[in-house]
XYZ file of C-alpha atoms in Angstrom:
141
model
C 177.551 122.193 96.609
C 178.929 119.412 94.720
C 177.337 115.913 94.389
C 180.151 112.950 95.512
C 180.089 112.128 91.739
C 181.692 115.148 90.916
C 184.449 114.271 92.815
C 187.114 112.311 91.245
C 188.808 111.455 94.250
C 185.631 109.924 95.346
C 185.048 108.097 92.068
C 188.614 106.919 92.545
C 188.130 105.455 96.432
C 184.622 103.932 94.585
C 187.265 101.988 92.037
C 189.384 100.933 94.269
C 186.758 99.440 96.380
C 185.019 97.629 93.788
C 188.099 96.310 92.138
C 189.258 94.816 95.432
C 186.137 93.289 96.132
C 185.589 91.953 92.322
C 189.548 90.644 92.917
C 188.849 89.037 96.616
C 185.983 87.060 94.908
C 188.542 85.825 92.363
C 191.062 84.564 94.724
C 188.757 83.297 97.729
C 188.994 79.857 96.378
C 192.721 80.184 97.206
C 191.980 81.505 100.599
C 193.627 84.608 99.704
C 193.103 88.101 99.309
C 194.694 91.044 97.145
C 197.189 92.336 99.988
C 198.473 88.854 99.621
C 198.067 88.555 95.701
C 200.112 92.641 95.619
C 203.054 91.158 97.719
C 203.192 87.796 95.454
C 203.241 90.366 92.642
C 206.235 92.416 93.989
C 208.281 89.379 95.047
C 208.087 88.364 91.226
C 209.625 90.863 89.793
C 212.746 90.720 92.370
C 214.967 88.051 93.513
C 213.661 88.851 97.280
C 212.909 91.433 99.137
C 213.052 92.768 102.858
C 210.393 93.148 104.748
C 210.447 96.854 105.123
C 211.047 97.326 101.488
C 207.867 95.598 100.691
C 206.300 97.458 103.314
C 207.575 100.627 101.894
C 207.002 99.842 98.032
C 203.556 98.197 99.011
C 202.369 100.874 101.076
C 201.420 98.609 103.878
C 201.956 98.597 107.469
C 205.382 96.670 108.711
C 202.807 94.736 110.842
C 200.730 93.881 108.007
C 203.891 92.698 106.070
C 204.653 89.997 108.971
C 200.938 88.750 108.696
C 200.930 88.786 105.269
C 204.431 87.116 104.604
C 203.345 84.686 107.653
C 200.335 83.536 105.283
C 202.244 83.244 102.483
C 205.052 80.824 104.095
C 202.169 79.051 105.188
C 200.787 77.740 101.983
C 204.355 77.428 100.430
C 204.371 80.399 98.264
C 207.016 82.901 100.014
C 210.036 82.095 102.286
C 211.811 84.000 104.134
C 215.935 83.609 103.493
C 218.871 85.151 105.649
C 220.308 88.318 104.277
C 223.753 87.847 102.751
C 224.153 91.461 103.551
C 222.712 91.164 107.226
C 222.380 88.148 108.974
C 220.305 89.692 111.272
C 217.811 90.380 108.717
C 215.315 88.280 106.293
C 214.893 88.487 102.545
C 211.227 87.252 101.309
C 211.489 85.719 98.573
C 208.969 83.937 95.920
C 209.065 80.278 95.298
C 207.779 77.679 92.810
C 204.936 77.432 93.963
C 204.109 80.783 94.423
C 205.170 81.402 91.072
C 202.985 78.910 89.544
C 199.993 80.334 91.362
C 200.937 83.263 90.154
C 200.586 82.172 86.864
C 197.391 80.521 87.327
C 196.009 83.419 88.722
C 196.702 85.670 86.051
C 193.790 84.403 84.099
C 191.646 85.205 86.860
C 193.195 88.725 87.438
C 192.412 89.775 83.669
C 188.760 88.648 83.818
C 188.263 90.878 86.796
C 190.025 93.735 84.693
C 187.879 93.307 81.826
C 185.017 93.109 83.795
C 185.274 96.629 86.289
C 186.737 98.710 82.747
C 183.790 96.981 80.359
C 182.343 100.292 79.729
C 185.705 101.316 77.988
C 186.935 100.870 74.538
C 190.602 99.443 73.879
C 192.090 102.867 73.568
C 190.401 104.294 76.842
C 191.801 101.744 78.798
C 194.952 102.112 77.656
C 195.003 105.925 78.351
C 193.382 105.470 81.591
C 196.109 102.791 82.587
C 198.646 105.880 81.309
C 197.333 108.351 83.480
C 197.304 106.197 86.832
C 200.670 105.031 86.109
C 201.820 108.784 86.214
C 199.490 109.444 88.500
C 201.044 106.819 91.164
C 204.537 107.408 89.764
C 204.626 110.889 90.033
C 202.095 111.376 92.774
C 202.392 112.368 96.832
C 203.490 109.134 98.383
């Protein structure tokens, strides 16, 4: 029988976990977490989005979305704008603000990377970053 170790997927959930906590303790300050910090993320490389798309490209629940987007308006960072395809239907988009914390935040989001992939030279990080990219690209979703 295999030890968990042997298992990438395993090793893989293990990452995840630790990244997300190592990022959470970043951004608690901000009273924000990663879900929130992944939607800010998406919204800045678009002009807007709807809801269900970010649920769909995000990987979240649509319920999630509402919560998250909810927190977001909150604090100034997202707002949500009427469709000028669909009235009936909201476009999330990023704002100045968010933008700007964006930006202060990536700082804090590289020290976290540096720290979880310390045990890897410049050129294994760079392959590993390769291989998830394909990995997520190209994988089930």
């Amino acid at each position: 029988m295999r030890g968990l170790h042997a298992d990438t997927g395993y090793l893989l959930y293990r990452l995840g976990i630790r990244s997300g906590q190592l990022f959470n303790a970043s951004l608690q300050e901000s009273g924000l977490r990663l879900r929130h910090y992944a939607v800010l993320r998406f919204l800045a490389t678009s002009e807007g989005a709807l809801q269900r798309e970010l649920s769909a490209r995000l990987g979240y629940d649509p319920s999630a979305i509402v919560g998250l987007v909810d927190d977001l308006e909150k604090l100034g960072f997202a707002e949500r704008r009427l469709s000028p395809d669909d009235r009936r239907s909201r476009i999330v988009a990023l704002t100045a603000d968010g933008r700007a914390f964006l930006q202060g935040s990536d700082e804090a989001g590289l020290r976290v990377t540096n720290d979880l992939l310390a045990p890897l030279d410049p050129p294994e990080r760079e392959t590993l970053h390769a291989l998830l990219l394909r990995i997520t690209e190209d994988g089930p979703g």
